[in-house]
Amino acid sequence: MHLANNQYVIQNTPVLDLCNEFETPLYVYDGSKIEEKVNILKSTFSDVNMKIKYACKANTNISVLKLMKTLGVELDVVSPQEIQLGLKAGFSPKQITFTSSGVSFDEIENSVENDVLVNIDNLPTLEKFGEKYGNTVPVMLRIRPNVVGGGNLKIMTGHKDSKFGIAIEQKDQILALVNKYNLDVVGLHQHTGSDIKDGQTFVDAAKVMLELAFSFPDLKYMDFGGGFKVSYKEGDAITDMAGLGKILTQEFKTFCTKYGKELELWFEPGKFLVSECGYLFAEANVVKENPTFTLIGLNTGLNHLIRPMMYDAYHEVINVSKPTQAKDTEYNVVGYICETDDFAKNRMMPSADQGDVFCFLNAGAYGFTMASNYNSRFKPAEVLIYKEKVHLVRARETMEDILKNQILVEL
Ligand SMILES: *Cc1c(COP(=O)(O)O)cnc(C)c1O
C-alpha cells in the first residue's frame, strides 16, 4: 500500500474503493508483495538446492495457497485439514510435509494415506510409526536443537523447555528406534521460533542439525524451519537475509561435500512470506473523548486480529481516510468486543472522525487464520489482488455460518 495522488492504493486500486465495494472489516492481500518475498528468499539461497515450504498456518486462504504454488513454493502443514486445503489448492501430496506436534496417531496415518511426508516430533510416536510402517514409508524427524530464538517466550520453540520436537540429547534413543525398525529417515527438521531477528540463531541451530545429520546416512532434506523476522514499523530490526544467506550457504555446501551428497535445504517461512502482504481495514464506529485520552473504536476487534492482545504484537495503524493530514493527535485504538481489546496505544494520527477507515499493517500472517466468532460476530471477507486484478477470495460470513452446526433442542 502506498500513496498515489493523495490517496492510498494497492496495485493502483484505491483502498477506499475496496472498502466501499466489499465493506469493512476487510482483509486485503497484495499478491505482488508475496511474490517479492518469495523472490528474495530464492535469490538469497540461489547457490544451494533450496526449497520453500510455506508454513501455511499463517494464512490458509486457498487462493493464497494457489498463488504460492504458482510461485513455485511448496507447503508445510500442521493438521489434516491443512493437508486437505493444500490438495484443494492444487498441490500434489509430494509437495506437502506434515509437521506434527503432539498429534494423535490417526493423524499420522491420515497423512501417510494421503501420501504426505510426515515429520515426527516425539519418540513414542516414532516407535508406533516403526511398528506400523517399518521402512516402507519415509519419515522426517523434528529435532529440538536447544537453541534460544524468537521474539518472545510465547513464540519460542527450539529451547530446552519447549514442547516441540525430540530433544537432541535423546539422539541415542532416536538411533535405537531407527535401527530397531530400519526406519527410512529422509529428513531432519528444526524450527527455533518466530520473529528471530538474529541470523546467528539460524546458524547455531543449523550447525547442531548438520552435526547430527552424519548419524543418518540416507537423508535427502535438511529443514531449518521458519521464523524470519519481518518489519512491523519503520526502522525495525529484521533478519539480515543477505548475511544469513552467505553464511548458511557456505556451511551447507561444506556439509554436503563431507556428507557425500547434495541435499535439499528447506525453509518453512510463514510471516516472512505473508505478513507484509496483508492489510486489515476497519471503520471508526466512535471517536470517544475521555479526560485523559481519546480513543478510536473500530468495527473490528480481537475476534479478527488477536495478535496485539495475545502476543503484545505491534501493528502500525493508518487512517487511510486522512492520507495527507498532519499526525497531530494522540489516540488509543480499540475494538468493539465486550472485553478489553486494545490494538494500539498513544499513537499520533490525523484528527479522526467517525466513519474514517483505518488500516492495520502486517495483517497477512496469523490474522484471519486466528480469527474467531467471539461475540457471535462474522469473520471478515478476504480479497487478493494479483497482477492488478482484484479477487474476492472469501465472502463475509452471514448468520447462517454462526448457526451452522448448532442444534436447538426441545427442552
Ligand atoms: C508456525 C511454523 C512456522 C512458521 O513460523 P513463522 O514465524 O511464521 O515464519 C514454521 N515451521 C513450523 C513447524 C511452524 O509451526
Short mmCIF file of C-alpha atoms and ligand atoms in Angstrom, two decimals:
data_model
loop_
_atom_site.label_atom_id
_atom_site.label_comp_id
_atom_site.label_asym_id
_atom_site.label_seq_id
_atom_site.Cartn_x
_atom_site.Cartn_y
_atom_site.Cartn_z
CA MET A 1 0.00 0.00 0.00
CA HIS A 2 1.36 3.40 -0.90
CA LEU A 3 0.24 6.96 -1.53
CA ALA A 4 -0.50 7.96 -5.12
CA ASN A 5 -2.26 11.21 -5.99
CA ASN A 6 -3.00 11.80 -2.34
CA GLN A 7 -4.78 8.51 -1.75
CA TYR A 8 -3.71 5.10 -0.54
CA VAL A 9 -3.64 2.43 -3.24
CA ILE A 10 -2.71 -1.23 -3.53
CA GLN A 11 -1.52 -2.06 -7.05
CA ASN A 12 -3.34 1.01 -8.42
CA THR A 13 -6.64 0.24 -6.72
CA PRO A 14 -7.64 2.92 -4.19
CA VAL A 15 -8.16 1.18 -0.86
CA LEU A 16 -11.28 3.21 -0.07
CA ASP A 17 -12.85 1.82 -3.25
CA LEU A 18 -12.14 -1.70 -1.98
CA CYS A 19 -13.74 -0.86 1.35
CA ASN A 20 -16.79 0.59 -0.40
CA GLU A 21 -17.20 -2.40 -2.63
CA PHE A 22 -16.54 -5.19 -0.12
CA GLU A 23 -17.33 -3.30 3.12
CA THR A 24 -15.32 -3.36 6.31
CA PRO A 25 -13.87 -5.08 8.24
CA LEU A 26 -11.92 -6.44 5.29
CA TYR A 27 -8.69 -8.36 4.83
CA VAL A 28 -6.79 -7.46 1.66
CA TYR A 29 -3.68 -9.30 0.41
CA ASP A 30 -1.24 -7.88 -2.10
CA GLY A 31 -0.03 -10.83 -4.17
CA SER A 32 2.85 -8.87 -5.65
CA LYS A 33 4.29 -8.49 -2.16
CA ILE A 34 4.18 -12.26 -1.68
CA GLU A 35 5.94 -12.71 -5.00
CA GLU A 36 8.59 -10.19 -3.97
CA LYS A 37 9.29 -12.05 -0.72
CA VAL A 38 9.45 -15.43 -2.46
CA ASN A 39 11.99 -13.98 -4.88
CA ILE A 40 14.10 -12.54 -2.05
CA LEU A 41 14.31 -15.97 -0.44
CA LYS A 42 15.07 -17.69 -3.75
CA SER A 43 17.87 -15.30 -4.62
CA THR A 44 19.29 -15.42 -1.07
CA PHE A 45 19.84 -19.16 -1.41
CA SER A 46 20.40 -19.42 -5.15
CA ASP A 47 23.69 -21.30 -4.68
CA VAL A 48 22.16 -24.29 -2.92
CA ASN A 49 19.29 -26.62 -3.73
CA MET A 50 16.76 -24.66 -1.65
CA LYS A 51 13.04 -25.31 -1.37
CA ILE A 52 10.47 -23.08 0.27
CA LYS A 53 7.86 -24.94 2.30
CA TYR A 54 5.35 -22.23 3.18
CA ALA A 55 4.15 -22.70 6.79
CA CYS A 56 0.57 -22.23 5.74
CA LYS A 57 -0.97 -21.86 9.19
CA ALA A 58 -0.01 -18.19 8.76
CA ASN A 59 -2.64 -17.76 6.04
CA THR A 60 -4.60 -20.68 4.64
CA ASN A 61 -6.88 -18.97 2.18
CA ILE A 62 -6.85 -21.48 -0.69
CA SER A 63 -6.31 -18.74 -3.26
CA VAL A 64 -3.24 -17.58 -1.35
CA LEU A 65 -2.10 -21.22 -1.35
CA LYS A 66 -2.71 -21.39 -5.08
CA LEU A 67 -0.62 -18.27 -5.60
CA MET A 68 2.20 -19.92 -3.61
CA LYS A 69 2.01 -22.93 -5.89
CA THR A 70 2.17 -20.68 -8.96
CA LEU A 71 5.29 -19.11 -7.48
CA GLY A 72 7.00 -22.49 -7.07
CA VAL A 73 6.54 -22.66 -3.31
CA GLU A 74 5.60 -25.90 -1.53
CA LEU A 75 3.76 -26.45 1.76
CA ASP A 76 4.37 -27.22 5.40
CA VAL A 77 1.13 -28.12 7.17
CA VAL A 78 0.28 -28.80 10.81
CA SER A 79 -3.11 -30.54 10.61
CA PRO A 80 -5.08 -32.97 8.41
CA GLN A 81 -7.33 -30.04 7.48
CA GLU A 82 -4.35 -28.09 6.16
CA ILE A 83 -3.41 -31.15 4.08
CA GLN A 84 -6.88 -31.02 2.53
CA LEU A 85 -6.64 -27.29 1.89
CA GLY A 86 -3.27 -27.81 0.19
CA LEU A 87 -4.66 -30.56 -2.03
CA LYS A 88 -7.70 -28.42 -2.82
CA ALA A 89 -5.39 -25.56 -3.85
CA GLY A 90 -3.71 -27.90 -6.33
CA PHE A 91 -0.58 -29.10 -4.55
CA SER A 92 0.43 -32.70 -5.12
CA PRO A 93 0.86 -34.78 -1.93
CA LYS A 94 4.60 -34.93 -2.61
CA GLN A 95 4.80 -31.15 -2.25
CA ILE A 96 3.34 -31.21 1.26
CA THR A 97 5.02 -32.01 4.57
CA PHE A 98 3.00 -32.63 7.72
CA THR A 99 4.95 -31.24 10.68
CA SER A 100 3.14 -32.78 13.61
CA SER A 101 3.35 -31.58 17.18
CA GLY A 102 1.79 -33.97 19.66
CA VAL A 103 -0.96 -35.11 17.29
CA SER A 104 -2.90 -38.37 17.53
CA PHE A 105 -1.56 -41.36 15.62
CA ASP A 106 -4.72 -41.24 13.48
CA GLU A 107 -3.43 -38.01 12.00
CA ILE A 108 -0.07 -39.58 11.21
CA GLU A 109 -1.88 -42.46 9.47
CA ASN A 110 -4.08 -39.99 7.63
CA SER A 111 -1.01 -38.21 6.37
CA VAL A 112 0.58 -41.47 5.18
CA GLU A 113 -2.68 -42.47 3.46
CA ASN A 114 -2.61 -39.13 1.64
CA ASP A 115 0.99 -39.81 0.57
CA VAL A 116 2.15 -36.75 2.51
CA LEU A 117 5.57 -36.90 4.18
CA VAL A 118 5.34 -36.90 7.98
CA ASN A 119 7.65 -35.07 10.33
CA ILE A 120 7.55 -36.76 13.76
CA ASP A 121 8.21 -34.87 16.99
CA ASN A 122 8.30 -37.49 19.75
CA LEU A 123 9.75 -40.94 20.50
CA PRO A 124 6.52 -42.84 21.35
CA THR A 125 5.00 -41.79 18.00
CA LEU A 126 8.21 -42.71 16.21
CA GLU A 127 8.04 -46.15 17.83
CA LYS A 128 4.42 -46.59 16.70
CA PHE A 129 5.37 -45.41 13.24
CA GLY A 130 8.16 -48.01 13.16
CA GLU A 131 5.82 -50.79 14.31
CA LYS A 132 3.24 -49.97 11.66
CA TYR A 133 5.32 -48.95 8.65
CA GLY A 134 8.89 -50.15 9.27
CA ASN A 135 10.96 -48.86 6.38
CA THR A 136 8.10 -48.86 3.87
CA VAL A 137 7.25 -45.19 4.42
CA PRO A 138 9.88 -42.42 4.56
CA VAL A 139 9.84 -40.18 7.62
CA MET A 140 11.31 -36.91 8.87
CA LEU A 141 12.34 -36.13 12.43
CA ARG A 142 11.64 -32.88 14.21
CA ILE A 143 14.59 -32.16 16.48
CA ARG A 144 14.79 -29.63 19.31
CA PRO A 145 18.30 -28.25 18.99
CA ASN A 146 18.29 -26.34 22.31
CA VAL A 147 18.84 -23.04 20.64
CA VAL A 148 17.09 -20.00 22.09
CA GLY A 149 15.47 -17.81 19.47
CA GLY A 150 12.31 -15.86 18.81
CA GLY A 151 10.59 -12.59 19.61
CA ASN A 152 9.14 -13.64 22.98
CA LEU A 153 8.53 -16.75 25.09
CA LYS A 154 5.14 -17.46 23.52
CA ILE A 155 6.70 -17.87 20.11
CA MET A 156 9.95 -19.66 21.00
CA THR A 157 10.06 -23.34 20.10
CA GLY A 158 13.68 -24.50 19.95
CA HIS A 159 14.88 -24.03 23.54
CA LYS A 160 15.28 -26.85 26.05
CA ASP A 161 12.00 -26.17 27.89
CA SER A 162 9.90 -26.12 24.73
CA LYS A 163 7.28 -28.78 24.00
CA PHE A 164 8.38 -29.07 20.38
CA GLY A 165 10.50 -31.73 18.77
CA ILE A 166 12.66 -34.58 20.03
CA ALA A 167 15.42 -33.32 22.32
CA ILE A 168 18.85 -33.51 20.73
CA GLU A 169 20.06 -35.22 23.95
CA GLN A 170 17.87 -38.19 23.02
CA LYS A 171 19.92 -38.92 19.93
CA ASP A 172 20.81 -42.42 21.13
CA GLN A 173 17.17 -43.28 21.69
CA ILE A 174 16.30 -42.00 18.24
CA LEU A 175 19.05 -44.08 16.67
CA ALA A 176 17.94 -47.16 18.64
CA LEU A 177 14.44 -46.84 17.15
CA VAL A 178 15.83 -46.18 13.68
CA ASN A 179 17.86 -49.40 13.92
CA LYS A 180 15.11 -51.45 15.53
CA TYR A 181 12.60 -50.66 12.76
CA ASN A 182 15.06 -49.96 9.97
CA LEU A 183 13.38 -46.54 9.58
CA ASP A 184 13.85 -44.64 6.33
CA VAL A 185 14.77 -41.23 7.76
CA VAL A 186 14.86 -38.89 4.76
CA GLY A 187 14.97 -35.55 6.53
CA LEU A 188 15.82 -33.72 9.73
CA HIS A 189 13.85 -30.68 10.79
CA GLN A 190 14.11 -27.92 13.33
CA HIS A 191 12.11 -24.74 13.88
CA THR A 192 13.53 -22.42 16.51
CA GLY A 193 10.73 -19.90 16.86
CA SER A 194 9.15 -16.83 15.34
CA ASP A 195 10.37 -13.24 14.90
CA ILE A 196 14.03 -14.30 15.01
CA LYS A 197 15.99 -11.22 14.10
CA ASP A 198 19.47 -12.56 14.78
CA GLY A 199 20.70 -14.59 11.81
CA GLN A 200 23.20 -16.24 14.15
CA THR A 201 20.30 -18.14 15.75
CA PHE A 202 19.65 -19.89 12.43
CA VAL A 203 23.35 -20.61 12.01
CA ASP A 204 23.64 -22.03 15.55
CA ALA A 205 20.64 -24.30 15.02
CA ALA A 206 21.87 -25.33 11.58
CA LYS A 207 25.25 -26.33 12.98
CA VAL A 208 23.62 -28.59 15.56
CA MET A 209 21.48 -30.19 12.87
CA LEU A 210 24.28 -30.65 10.36
CA GLU A 211 26.40 -32.34 13.02
CA LEU A 212 23.51 -34.69 13.83
CA ALA A 213 22.94 -35.41 10.14
CA PHE A 214 26.07 -37.60 9.93
CA SER A 215 24.24 -40.18 12.05
CA PHE A 216 21.62 -40.57 9.31
CA PRO A 217 23.16 -41.83 6.05
CA ASP A 218 20.09 -41.64 3.78
CA LEU A 219 18.97 -38.05 4.18
CA LYS A 220 17.53 -36.08 1.29
CA TYR A 221 16.37 -32.95 3.10
CA MET A 222 17.54 -30.66 5.86
CA ASP A 223 14.75 -28.38 7.07
CA PHE A 224 15.82 -25.31 9.02
CA GLY A 225 12.29 -24.09 9.77
CA GLY A 226 10.85 -20.61 9.58
CA GLY A 227 10.74 -17.64 11.88
CA PHE A 228 12.45 -14.90 9.88
CA LYS A 229 11.66 -11.56 11.47
CA VAL A 230 9.85 -9.02 9.33
CA SER A 231 9.47 -5.29 9.82
CA TYR A 232 6.49 -4.03 11.83
CA LYS A 233 7.43 -0.38 11.87
CA GLU A 234 9.93 1.95 10.33
CA GLY A 235 13.47 1.25 11.47
CA ASP A 236 12.56 -2.20 12.84
CA ALA A 237 15.38 -4.74 13.00
CA ILE A 238 14.72 -7.64 10.63
CA THR A 239 16.62 -10.83 9.84
CA ASP A 240 19.63 -9.93 7.71
CA MET A 241 18.79 -12.29 4.85
CA ALA A 242 21.80 -11.49 2.70
CA GLY A 243 24.22 -12.08 5.58
CA LEU A 244 22.41 -15.24 6.65
CA GLY A 245 22.34 -16.48 3.06
CA LYS A 246 26.10 -16.17 2.72
CA ILE A 247 26.96 -17.95 5.97
CA LEU A 248 24.37 -20.72 5.68
CA THR A 249 25.18 -21.38 2.03
CA GLN A 250 28.82 -21.84 2.96
CA GLU A 251 28.01 -24.09 5.93
CA PHE A 252 25.61 -26.17 3.90
CA LYS A 253 27.94 -26.63 0.95
CA THR A 254 30.78 -27.71 3.23
CA PHE A 255 28.41 -30.12 4.92
CA CYS A 256 27.18 -31.62 1.63
CA THR A 257 30.74 -32.24 0.50
CA LYS A 258 31.56 -34.06 3.74
CA TYR A 259 28.25 -35.93 3.71
CA GLY A 260 28.98 -37.02 0.15
CA LYS A 261 25.66 -35.96 -1.34
CA GLU A 262 23.90 -32.74 -2.24
CA LEU A 263 20.83 -32.46 -0.04
CA GLU A 264 17.86 -30.14 -0.41
CA LEU A 265 17.85 -27.23 2.03
CA TRP A 266 14.33 -26.40 3.19
CA PHE A 267 12.87 -23.38 4.91
CA GLU A 268 9.35 -23.02 6.27
CA PRO A 269 8.62 -19.32 6.44
CA GLY A 270 5.16 -18.13 7.38
CA LYS A 271 5.37 -14.49 8.43
CA PHE A 272 8.25 -13.77 6.08
CA LEU A 273 6.10 -14.56 3.05
CA VAL A 274 2.70 -13.19 4.05
CA SER A 275 2.86 -10.78 7.00
CA GLU A 276 3.59 -7.67 4.96
CA CYS A 277 1.24 -8.53 2.10
CA GLY A 278 -1.82 -8.24 4.34
CA TYR A 279 -3.97 -5.31 5.41
CA LEU A 280 -6.96 -5.29 7.71
CA PHE A 281 -9.35 -2.38 7.05
CA ALA A 282 -11.90 -1.25 9.61
CA GLU A 283 -14.06 1.81 10.21
CA ALA A 284 -14.28 4.07 13.22
CA ASN A 285 -17.61 3.43 14.95
CA VAL A 286 -16.81 6.07 17.50
CA VAL A 287 -14.23 8.66 18.41
CA LYS A 288 -14.52 8.97 22.17
CA GLU A 289 -13.04 11.76 24.24
CA ASN A 290 -12.06 10.89 27.79
CA PRO A 291 -10.50 13.12 30.42
CA THR A 292 -7.06 11.53 29.98
CA PHE A 293 -7.10 10.01 26.50
CA THR A 294 -9.06 9.86 23.28
CA LEU A 295 -9.93 6.55 21.74
CA ILE A 296 -10.91 5.37 18.33
CA GLY A 297 -13.34 2.46 18.49
CA LEU A 298 -13.29 0.33 15.34
CA ASN A 299 -15.78 -2.08 13.79
CA THR A 300 -13.37 -4.95 14.42
CA GLY A 301 -11.70 -6.44 17.47
CA LEU A 302 -9.60 -9.26 18.86
CA ASN A 303 -12.04 -11.59 17.10
CA HIS A 304 -10.44 -10.55 13.80
CA LEU A 305 -6.88 -9.69 14.82
CA ILE A 306 -5.78 -11.21 18.10
CA ARG A 307 -2.03 -10.62 17.84
CA PRO A 308 -1.90 -7.36 19.85
CA MET A 309 -3.78 -8.91 22.78
CA MET A 310 -2.20 -12.36 22.54
CA TYR A 311 1.43 -11.51 21.85
CA ASP A 312 1.61 -7.77 22.55
CA ALA A 313 2.31 -7.54 18.83
CA TYR A 314 2.82 -4.10 17.35
CA HIS A 315 0.73 -3.25 14.30
CA GLU A 316 1.03 0.05 12.51
CA VAL A 317 -2.41 1.69 12.17
CA ILE A 318 -3.07 4.21 9.42
CA ASN A 319 -6.08 6.47 8.95
CA VAL A 320 -6.48 5.96 5.21
CA SER A 321 -9.34 8.47 5.06
CA LYS A 322 -6.90 11.22 6.07
CA PRO A 323 -3.94 10.37 3.86
CA THR A 324 -2.22 13.73 3.91
CA GLN A 325 -3.29 15.40 7.14
CA ALA A 326 -0.78 16.11 9.90
CA LYS A 327 -0.41 13.45 12.60
CA ASP A 328 -1.06 15.88 15.43
CA THR A 329 -3.45 13.98 17.71
CA GLU A 330 -2.78 11.14 20.12
CA TYR A 331 -5.13 8.15 20.15
CA ASN A 332 -5.65 4.74 21.61
CA VAL A 333 -7.19 2.35 19.09
CA VAL A 334 -9.57 -0.30 20.42
CA GLY A 335 -12.00 -2.90 19.15
CA TYR A 336 -15.75 -3.43 19.62
CA ILE A 337 -15.57 -6.68 21.59
CA CYS A 338 -17.02 -6.78 25.10
CA GLU A 339 -13.63 -7.46 26.62
CA THR A 340 -10.53 -5.31 26.63
CA ASP A 341 -9.21 -5.45 23.10
CA ASP A 342 -6.63 -2.75 22.68
CA PHE A 343 -4.99 -2.61 19.29
CA ALA A 344 -2.65 0.32 19.79
CA LYS A 345 -1.82 2.92 22.41
CA ASN A 346 -0.57 6.50 22.27
CA ARG A 347 -0.36 6.70 18.50
CA MET A 348 -0.03 10.06 16.79
CA MET A 349 -2.54 10.27 13.94
CA PRO A 350 -4.53 12.82 11.99
CA SER A 351 -7.58 14.13 13.83
CA ALA A 352 -10.14 11.34 13.36
CA ASP A 353 -13.84 11.33 12.58
CA GLN A 354 -16.50 8.70 12.91
CA GLY A 355 -16.58 6.72 9.65
CA ASP A 356 -12.90 7.14 8.91
CA VAL A 357 -11.30 3.98 7.56
CA PHE A 358 -8.25 2.60 9.35
CA CYS A 359 -5.73 0.08 8.12
CA PHE A 360 -3.63 -2.36 10.12
CA LEU A 361 -0.33 -3.29 8.51
CA ASN A 362 1.34 -6.71 8.82
CA ALA A 363 -2.08 -8.36 8.88
CA GLY A 364 -1.34 -11.10 6.34
CA ALA A 365 0.09 -13.63 8.78
CA TYR A 366 -1.82 -15.03 11.78
CA GLY A 367 -4.60 -12.52 11.15
CA PHE A 368 -7.56 -14.23 9.54
CA THR A 369 -6.30 -17.72 10.45
CA MET A 370 -6.52 -16.83 14.15
CA ALA A 371 -9.87 -15.06 13.78
CA SER A 372 -12.89 -16.32 15.70
CA ASN A 373 -16.61 -15.71 16.00
CA TYR A 374 -16.29 -14.38 19.55
CA ASN A 375 -19.25 -12.16 20.43
CA SER A 376 -21.04 -14.07 17.63
CA ARG A 377 -19.66 -11.72 15.04
CA PHE A 378 -18.96 -12.59 11.43
CA LYS A 379 -15.45 -13.18 10.18
CA PRO A 380 -14.43 -10.62 7.55
CA ALA A 381 -14.26 -11.05 3.80
CA GLU A 382 -10.85 -11.53 2.17
CA VAL A 383 -9.59 -10.00 -1.07
CA LEU A 384 -6.47 -10.95 -3.04
CA ILE A 385 -5.01 -8.53 -5.57
CA TYR A 386 -2.65 -10.04 -8.10
CA LYS A 387 -1.45 -8.66 -11.41
CA GLU A 388 -3.69 -5.64 -10.76
CA LYS A 389 -6.79 -7.82 -10.64
CA VAL A 390 -9.00 -7.71 -7.56
CA HIS A 391 -10.37 -11.08 -6.46
CA LEU A 392 -12.80 -11.72 -3.65
CA VAL A 393 -11.32 -14.89 -2.12
CA ARG A 394 -13.65 -15.31 0.84
CA ALA A 395 -17.15 -13.98 1.32
CA ARG A 396 -18.06 -12.28 4.57
CA GLU A 397 -19.87 -14.66 6.90
CA THR A 398 -23.59 -14.49 7.47
CA MET A 399 -25.96 -15.55 10.24
CA GLU A 400 -26.11 -18.99 8.61
CA ASP A 401 -22.43 -19.50 9.40
CA ILE A 402 -22.98 -18.59 13.03
CA LEU A 403 -25.89 -21.04 13.33
CA LYS A 404 -24.28 -23.80 11.28
CA ASN A 405 -23.83 -26.95 13.39
CA GLN A 406 -25.77 -25.52 16.32
CA ILE A 407 -28.69 -27.64 17.44
CA LEU A 408 -31.73 -26.13 19.12
CA VAL A 409 -33.12 -28.92 21.25
CA GLU A 410 -36.59 -29.47 22.72
CA LEU A 411 -36.32 -28.93 26.47
C1 LIG B 1 4.48 -21.73 12.55
C2 LIG B 1 5.59 -22.52 11.99
C3 LIG B 1 6.47 -21.95 11.07
C4 LIG B 1 6.41 -20.52 10.61
O1 LIG B 1 6.83 -19.57 11.52
P1 LIG B 1 6.93 -18.05 11.06
O2 LIG B 1 7.39 -17.31 12.24
O3 LIG B 1 5.55 -17.62 10.63
O4 LIG B 1 7.89 -18.00 9.92
C5 LIG B 1 7.44 -22.78 10.54
N1 LIG B 1 7.55 -24.09 10.91
C6 LIG B 1 6.71 -24.66 11.78
C7 LIG B 1 6.88 -26.07 12.12
C8 LIG B 1 5.72 -23.89 12.37
O5 LIG B 1 4.91 -24.46 13.27
#
